[in-house]
Every structure is written in C-alpha cells, then in structure tokens.
Short mmCIF file of C-alpha atoms in Angstrom, two decimals:
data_model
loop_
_atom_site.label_atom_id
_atom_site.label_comp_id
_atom_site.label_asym_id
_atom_site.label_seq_id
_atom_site.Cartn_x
_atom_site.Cartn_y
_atom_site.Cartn_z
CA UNK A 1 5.35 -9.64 18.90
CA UNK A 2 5.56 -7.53 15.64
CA UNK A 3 4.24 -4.22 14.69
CA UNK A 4 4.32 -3.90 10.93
CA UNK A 5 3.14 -0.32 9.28
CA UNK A 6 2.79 0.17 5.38
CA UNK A 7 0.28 2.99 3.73
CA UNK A 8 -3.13 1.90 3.18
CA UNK A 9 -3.45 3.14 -0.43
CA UNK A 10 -1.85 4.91 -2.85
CA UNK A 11 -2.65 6.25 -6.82
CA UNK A 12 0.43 6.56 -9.26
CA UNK A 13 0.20 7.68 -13.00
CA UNK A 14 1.44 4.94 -15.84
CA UNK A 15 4.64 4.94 -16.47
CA UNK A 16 5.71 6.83 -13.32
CA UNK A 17 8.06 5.71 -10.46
CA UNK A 18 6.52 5.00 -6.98
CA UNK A 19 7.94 3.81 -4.08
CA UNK A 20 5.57 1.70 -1.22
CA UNK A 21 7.78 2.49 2.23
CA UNK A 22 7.27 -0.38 5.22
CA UNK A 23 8.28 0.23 9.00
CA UNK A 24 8.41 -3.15 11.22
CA UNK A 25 9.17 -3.58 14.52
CA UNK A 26 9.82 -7.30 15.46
CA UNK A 27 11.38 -9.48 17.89
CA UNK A 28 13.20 -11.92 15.81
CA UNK A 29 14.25 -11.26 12.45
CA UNK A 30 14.75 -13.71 9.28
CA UNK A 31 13.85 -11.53 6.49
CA UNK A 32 11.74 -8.63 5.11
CA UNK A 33 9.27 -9.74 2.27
CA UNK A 34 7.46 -8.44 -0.12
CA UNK A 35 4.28 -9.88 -2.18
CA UNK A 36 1.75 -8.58 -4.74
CA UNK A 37 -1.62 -9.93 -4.43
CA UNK A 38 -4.26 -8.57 -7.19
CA UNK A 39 -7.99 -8.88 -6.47
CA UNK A 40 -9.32 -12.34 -5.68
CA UNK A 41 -5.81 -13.85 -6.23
CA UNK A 42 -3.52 -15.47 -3.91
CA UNK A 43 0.00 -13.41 -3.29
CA UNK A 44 3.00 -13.55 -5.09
CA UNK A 45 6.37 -13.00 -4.19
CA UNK A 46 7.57 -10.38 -5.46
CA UNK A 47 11.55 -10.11 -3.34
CA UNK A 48 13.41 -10.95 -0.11
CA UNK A 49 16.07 -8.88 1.75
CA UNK A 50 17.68 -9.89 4.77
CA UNK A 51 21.04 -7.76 4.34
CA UNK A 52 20.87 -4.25 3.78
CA UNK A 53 20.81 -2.64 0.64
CA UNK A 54 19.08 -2.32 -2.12
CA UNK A 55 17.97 -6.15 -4.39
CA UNK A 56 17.07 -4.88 -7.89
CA UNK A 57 14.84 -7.55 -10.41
CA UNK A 58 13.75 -5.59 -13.42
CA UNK A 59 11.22 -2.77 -12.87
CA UNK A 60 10.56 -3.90 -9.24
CA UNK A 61 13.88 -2.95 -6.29
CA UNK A 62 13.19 -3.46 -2.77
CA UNK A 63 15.43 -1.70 0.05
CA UNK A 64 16.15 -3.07 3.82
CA UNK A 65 17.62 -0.85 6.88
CA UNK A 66 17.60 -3.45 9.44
CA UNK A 67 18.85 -0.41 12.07
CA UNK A 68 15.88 1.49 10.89
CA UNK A 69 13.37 -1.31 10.48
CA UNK A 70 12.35 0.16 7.54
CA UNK A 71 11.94 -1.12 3.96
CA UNK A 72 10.59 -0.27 0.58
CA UNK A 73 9.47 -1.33 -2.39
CA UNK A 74 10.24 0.46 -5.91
CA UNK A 75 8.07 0.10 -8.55
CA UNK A 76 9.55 1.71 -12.45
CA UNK A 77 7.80 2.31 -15.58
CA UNK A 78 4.25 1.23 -14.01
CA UNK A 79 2.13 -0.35 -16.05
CA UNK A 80 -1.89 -0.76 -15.39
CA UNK A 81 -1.56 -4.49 -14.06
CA UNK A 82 0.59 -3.32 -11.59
CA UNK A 83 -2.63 -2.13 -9.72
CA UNK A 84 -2.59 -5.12 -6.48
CA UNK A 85 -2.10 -4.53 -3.12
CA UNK A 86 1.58 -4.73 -2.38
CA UNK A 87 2.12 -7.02 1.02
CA UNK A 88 5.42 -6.39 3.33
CA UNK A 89 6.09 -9.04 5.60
CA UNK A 90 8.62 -9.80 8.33
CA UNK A 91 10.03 -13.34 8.52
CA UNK A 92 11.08 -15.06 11.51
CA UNK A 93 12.85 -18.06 12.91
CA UNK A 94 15.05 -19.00 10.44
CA UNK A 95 14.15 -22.05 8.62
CA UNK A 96 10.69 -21.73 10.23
CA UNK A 97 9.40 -20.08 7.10
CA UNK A 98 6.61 -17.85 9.46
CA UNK A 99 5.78 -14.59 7.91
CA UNK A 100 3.60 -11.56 9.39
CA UNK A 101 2.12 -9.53 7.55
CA UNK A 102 1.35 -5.58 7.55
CA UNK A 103 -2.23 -4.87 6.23
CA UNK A 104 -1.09 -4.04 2.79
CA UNK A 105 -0.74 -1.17 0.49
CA UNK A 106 -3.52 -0.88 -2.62
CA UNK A 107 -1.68 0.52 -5.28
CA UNK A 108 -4.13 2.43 -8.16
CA UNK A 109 -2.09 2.85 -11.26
CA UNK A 110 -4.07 5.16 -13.17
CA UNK A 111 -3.48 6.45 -17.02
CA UNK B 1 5.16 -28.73 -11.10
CA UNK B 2 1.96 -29.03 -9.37
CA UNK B 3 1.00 -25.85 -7.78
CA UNK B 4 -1.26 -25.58 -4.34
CA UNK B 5 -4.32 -26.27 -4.32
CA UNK B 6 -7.45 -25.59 -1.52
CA UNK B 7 -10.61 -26.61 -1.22
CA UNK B 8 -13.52 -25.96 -1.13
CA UNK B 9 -13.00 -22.48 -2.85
CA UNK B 10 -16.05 -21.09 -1.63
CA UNK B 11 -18.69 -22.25 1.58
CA UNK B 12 -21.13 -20.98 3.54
CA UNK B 13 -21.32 -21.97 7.34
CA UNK B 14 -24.16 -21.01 10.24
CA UNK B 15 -22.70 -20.00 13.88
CA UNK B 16 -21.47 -22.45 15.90
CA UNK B 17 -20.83 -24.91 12.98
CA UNK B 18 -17.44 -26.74 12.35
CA UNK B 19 -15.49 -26.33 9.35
CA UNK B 20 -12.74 -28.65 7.47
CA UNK B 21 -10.51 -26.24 5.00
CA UNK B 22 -7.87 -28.75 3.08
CA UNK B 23 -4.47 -28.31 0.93
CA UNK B 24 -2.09 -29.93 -1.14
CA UNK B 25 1.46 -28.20 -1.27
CA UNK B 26 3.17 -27.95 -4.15
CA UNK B 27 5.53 -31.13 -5.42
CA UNK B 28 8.70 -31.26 -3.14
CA UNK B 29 7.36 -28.80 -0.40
CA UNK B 30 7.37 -30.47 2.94
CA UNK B 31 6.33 -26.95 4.93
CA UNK B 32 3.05 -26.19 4.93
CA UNK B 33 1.56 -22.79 6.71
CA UNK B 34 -2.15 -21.47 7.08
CA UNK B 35 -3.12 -17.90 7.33
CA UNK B 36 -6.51 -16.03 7.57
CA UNK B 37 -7.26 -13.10 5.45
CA UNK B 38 -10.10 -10.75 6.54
CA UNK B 39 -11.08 -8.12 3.76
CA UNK B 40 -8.69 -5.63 3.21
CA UNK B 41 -6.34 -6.66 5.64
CA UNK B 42 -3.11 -8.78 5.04
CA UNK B 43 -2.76 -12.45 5.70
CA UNK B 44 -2.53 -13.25 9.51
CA UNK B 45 -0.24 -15.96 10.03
CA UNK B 46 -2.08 -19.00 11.95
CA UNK B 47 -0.05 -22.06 12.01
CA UNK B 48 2.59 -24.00 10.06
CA UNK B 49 3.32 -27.70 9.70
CA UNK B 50 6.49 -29.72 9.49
CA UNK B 51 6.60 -33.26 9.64
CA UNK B 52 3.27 -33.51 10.12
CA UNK B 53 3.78 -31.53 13.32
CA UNK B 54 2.63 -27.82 14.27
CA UNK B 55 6.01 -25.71 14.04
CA UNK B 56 5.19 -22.60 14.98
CA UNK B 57 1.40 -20.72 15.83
CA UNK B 58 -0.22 -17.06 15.79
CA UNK B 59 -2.12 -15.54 17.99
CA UNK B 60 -5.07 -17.72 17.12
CA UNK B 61 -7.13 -19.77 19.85
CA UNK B 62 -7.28 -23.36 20.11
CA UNK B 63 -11.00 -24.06 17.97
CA UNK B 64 -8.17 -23.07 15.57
CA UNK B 65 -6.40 -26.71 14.79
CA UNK B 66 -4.93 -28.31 11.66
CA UNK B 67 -3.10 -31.90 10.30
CA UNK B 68 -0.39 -32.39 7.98
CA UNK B 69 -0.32 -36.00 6.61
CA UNK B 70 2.34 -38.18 5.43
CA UNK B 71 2.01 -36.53 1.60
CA UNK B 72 2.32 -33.30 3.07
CA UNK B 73 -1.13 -31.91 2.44
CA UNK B 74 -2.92 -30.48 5.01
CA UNK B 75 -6.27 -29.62 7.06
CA UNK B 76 -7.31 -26.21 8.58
CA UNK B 77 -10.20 -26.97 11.28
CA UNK B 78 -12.26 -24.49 13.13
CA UNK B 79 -14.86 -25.52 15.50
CA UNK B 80 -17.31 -23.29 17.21
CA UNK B 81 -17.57 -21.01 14.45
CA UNK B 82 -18.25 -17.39 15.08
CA UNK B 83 -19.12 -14.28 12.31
CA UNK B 84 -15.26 -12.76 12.62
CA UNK B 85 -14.52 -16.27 11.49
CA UNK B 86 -15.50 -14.96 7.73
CA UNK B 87 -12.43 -14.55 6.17
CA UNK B 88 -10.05 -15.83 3.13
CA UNK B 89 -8.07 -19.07 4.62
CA UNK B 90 -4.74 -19.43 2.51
CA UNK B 91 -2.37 -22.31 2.75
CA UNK B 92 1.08 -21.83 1.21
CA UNK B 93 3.65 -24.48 0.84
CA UNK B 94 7.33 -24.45 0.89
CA UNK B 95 10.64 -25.39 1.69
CA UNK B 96 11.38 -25.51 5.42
CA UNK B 97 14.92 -24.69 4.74
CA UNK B 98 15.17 -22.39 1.70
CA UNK B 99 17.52 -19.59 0.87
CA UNK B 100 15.05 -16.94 0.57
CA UNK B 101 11.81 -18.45 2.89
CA UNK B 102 10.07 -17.69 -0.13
CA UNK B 103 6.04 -19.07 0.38
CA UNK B 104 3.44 -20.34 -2.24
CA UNK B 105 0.12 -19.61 -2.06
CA UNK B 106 -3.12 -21.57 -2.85
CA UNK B 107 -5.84 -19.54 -4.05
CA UNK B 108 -7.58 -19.74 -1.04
CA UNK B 109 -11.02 -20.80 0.54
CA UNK B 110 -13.45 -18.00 0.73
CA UNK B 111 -15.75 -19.32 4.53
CA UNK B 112 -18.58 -17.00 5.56
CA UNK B 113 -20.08 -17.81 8.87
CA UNK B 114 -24.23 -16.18 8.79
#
C-alpha cells in the first residue's frame, strides 16, 4: 500500500515564496508527481522527479529524497492564479502509469 | 491534438441504480486510467486500461468495472450504486511507456447518487 501526507491548506502573500512539503511511504516506487488542479478543473501536471534533487521549470521547482520519502514543491513570485490545490502523487510500476494520490494541499494566494 | 474528453459532465442517479461514465483519450494515447474524486480529497486511483485490458486496480470493489475499446476510449461502470458513490470520476489518458508517466486529465463527470 501507500501512505501519502501533504498539508491540507495553506495562505501565502503575492509575490512571496512558498514551499508545499509531501511525505510518502510506498511499496514500489516509479516517480513522485506533482499536479495543480484549480476549482472545477481537471489536474495539471505541473513536474516529475524520480532521482533526487532538485527539477527547476520557471517559477515552479520540485525536490525528491527518495531515502526520506519526502518531496516538495516550490512555488516563486506567486501570483493570484496560483490559488489551486497542489496534488503530490506517487507513481508505481514502471510503465504502468498508476498514480496515488495524497489529499491535496489548497493553496490561498492572497494580496 | 485532441484533448480528453468525458461524458456526461454532470448526472444525477437514485440508490441502487447503474451508471455508464465514458472517455476518449487524447490522439496517440493507448493508456487509459480512471480515478474517483470525492470533495476535497485527491483523485483515488481505480483502474487503468491497456490493450483494452485492466492493467492494474485500486482498492475499489468489483460493481466497480470498465472497457477500453479498440480506439482506445473507454467506459467506467458502477452498478449497485450507493450515496459514497457521489464523487468526480476522471479519466486521464497517456502513454503506457513514457519518460516522465506524465497523465492527462478529462474534465471529469460530476455523478450524485440521492
């Protein structure tokens, strides 16, 4: 099975740095994920890591300790659409494509 | 490039009732995966289809059952329909061998069971 803990929610100014962490604990292990999903909308992925380190793609980084079983996301310069909940999921089998998913977090970017 | 696409978006069922969810993957996808979504919860992962055969299932029992046909698109059925069965079904299409195992979404199909 998996066990896969994020925050439920959490409020960040505009233009300020925040950073979503993720613990998992899986059997298997193809992947750590992370998708947006605004309000009524279906998710979008947002970055994969399956080494450790840290994958940078413009304001959004996401970091993997596969010893730790522990990710995060890094959001810069936040911006008022960046208000979604912010999905971390663990892939496994590879080539299987299955993702779990934690419950989310619900990120409030107020100004 | 076609996108996914789900119907109906929205439908109201009674107790008991069956249900028929359906999906068309995006062009070239040949994966296709369903996942319920209660309300404020995250996707939870029910089954996926490859070669229009079930490749892998969640913890989901068996009034839970779906089809992938030759074009790839796909049906989500649930039989014996029950109130927890409200929820946000999702299909998401992909690549059963990518570099990344990156999934597409549909918009989903809103079901609420009264």
């Amino acid at each position: 099975g998996q066990n896969i803990d994020q925050p439920t929610e959490m409020t960040a100014t505009e233009g300020a740095i925040v950073q979503i962490n993720c613990t998992y604990q899986t059997s298997g292990f193809n992947g750590l994920f992370w998708y947006q999903q605004h309000a009524g909308e279906a998710p979008t992925f947002l970055s994969y890591n399956v080494l450790d380190g840290l994958e940078e793609k413009g304001r959004f980084s996401s970091f993997l300790s596969r010893s730790k079983g522990y990710s995060y996301l890094l959001l810069k310069e936040l911006q008022m659409k960046d208000s979604a909940s912010y999905l971390c999921a663990v892939g496994k089998q590879t080539g299987a494509n299955n993702l779990f998913f934690g419950t989310g977090t619900r990120l409030t970017v107020i100004p | 490039e076609t996108g996914v696409t789900q119907s109906p978006t929205h439908l109201i069922k009674t107790r008991g009732q069956q249900v028929t969810l359906r999906c068309s993957s995006q062009s070239g996808h040949n994966t296709v995966s369903w996942y319920q979504q209660a309300l404020g919860q995250g996707p939870q992962f029910i089954f996926q289809y490859y070669r229009e055969e079930e490749n892998g299932r969640g913890n989901f029992p068996p009034r839970f059952s779906g089809l992938q046909f030759p074009n790839y698109s796909s049906e989500l059925n649930v039989n014996a329909l029950e109130l927890d069965d409200s929820a946000l079904y999702l299909c998401a299409s992909s690549l059963k061998y990518t570099n990344t195992g990156e999934l597409f979404f549909g918009e989903g199909s809103r079901l609420t069971v009264l």
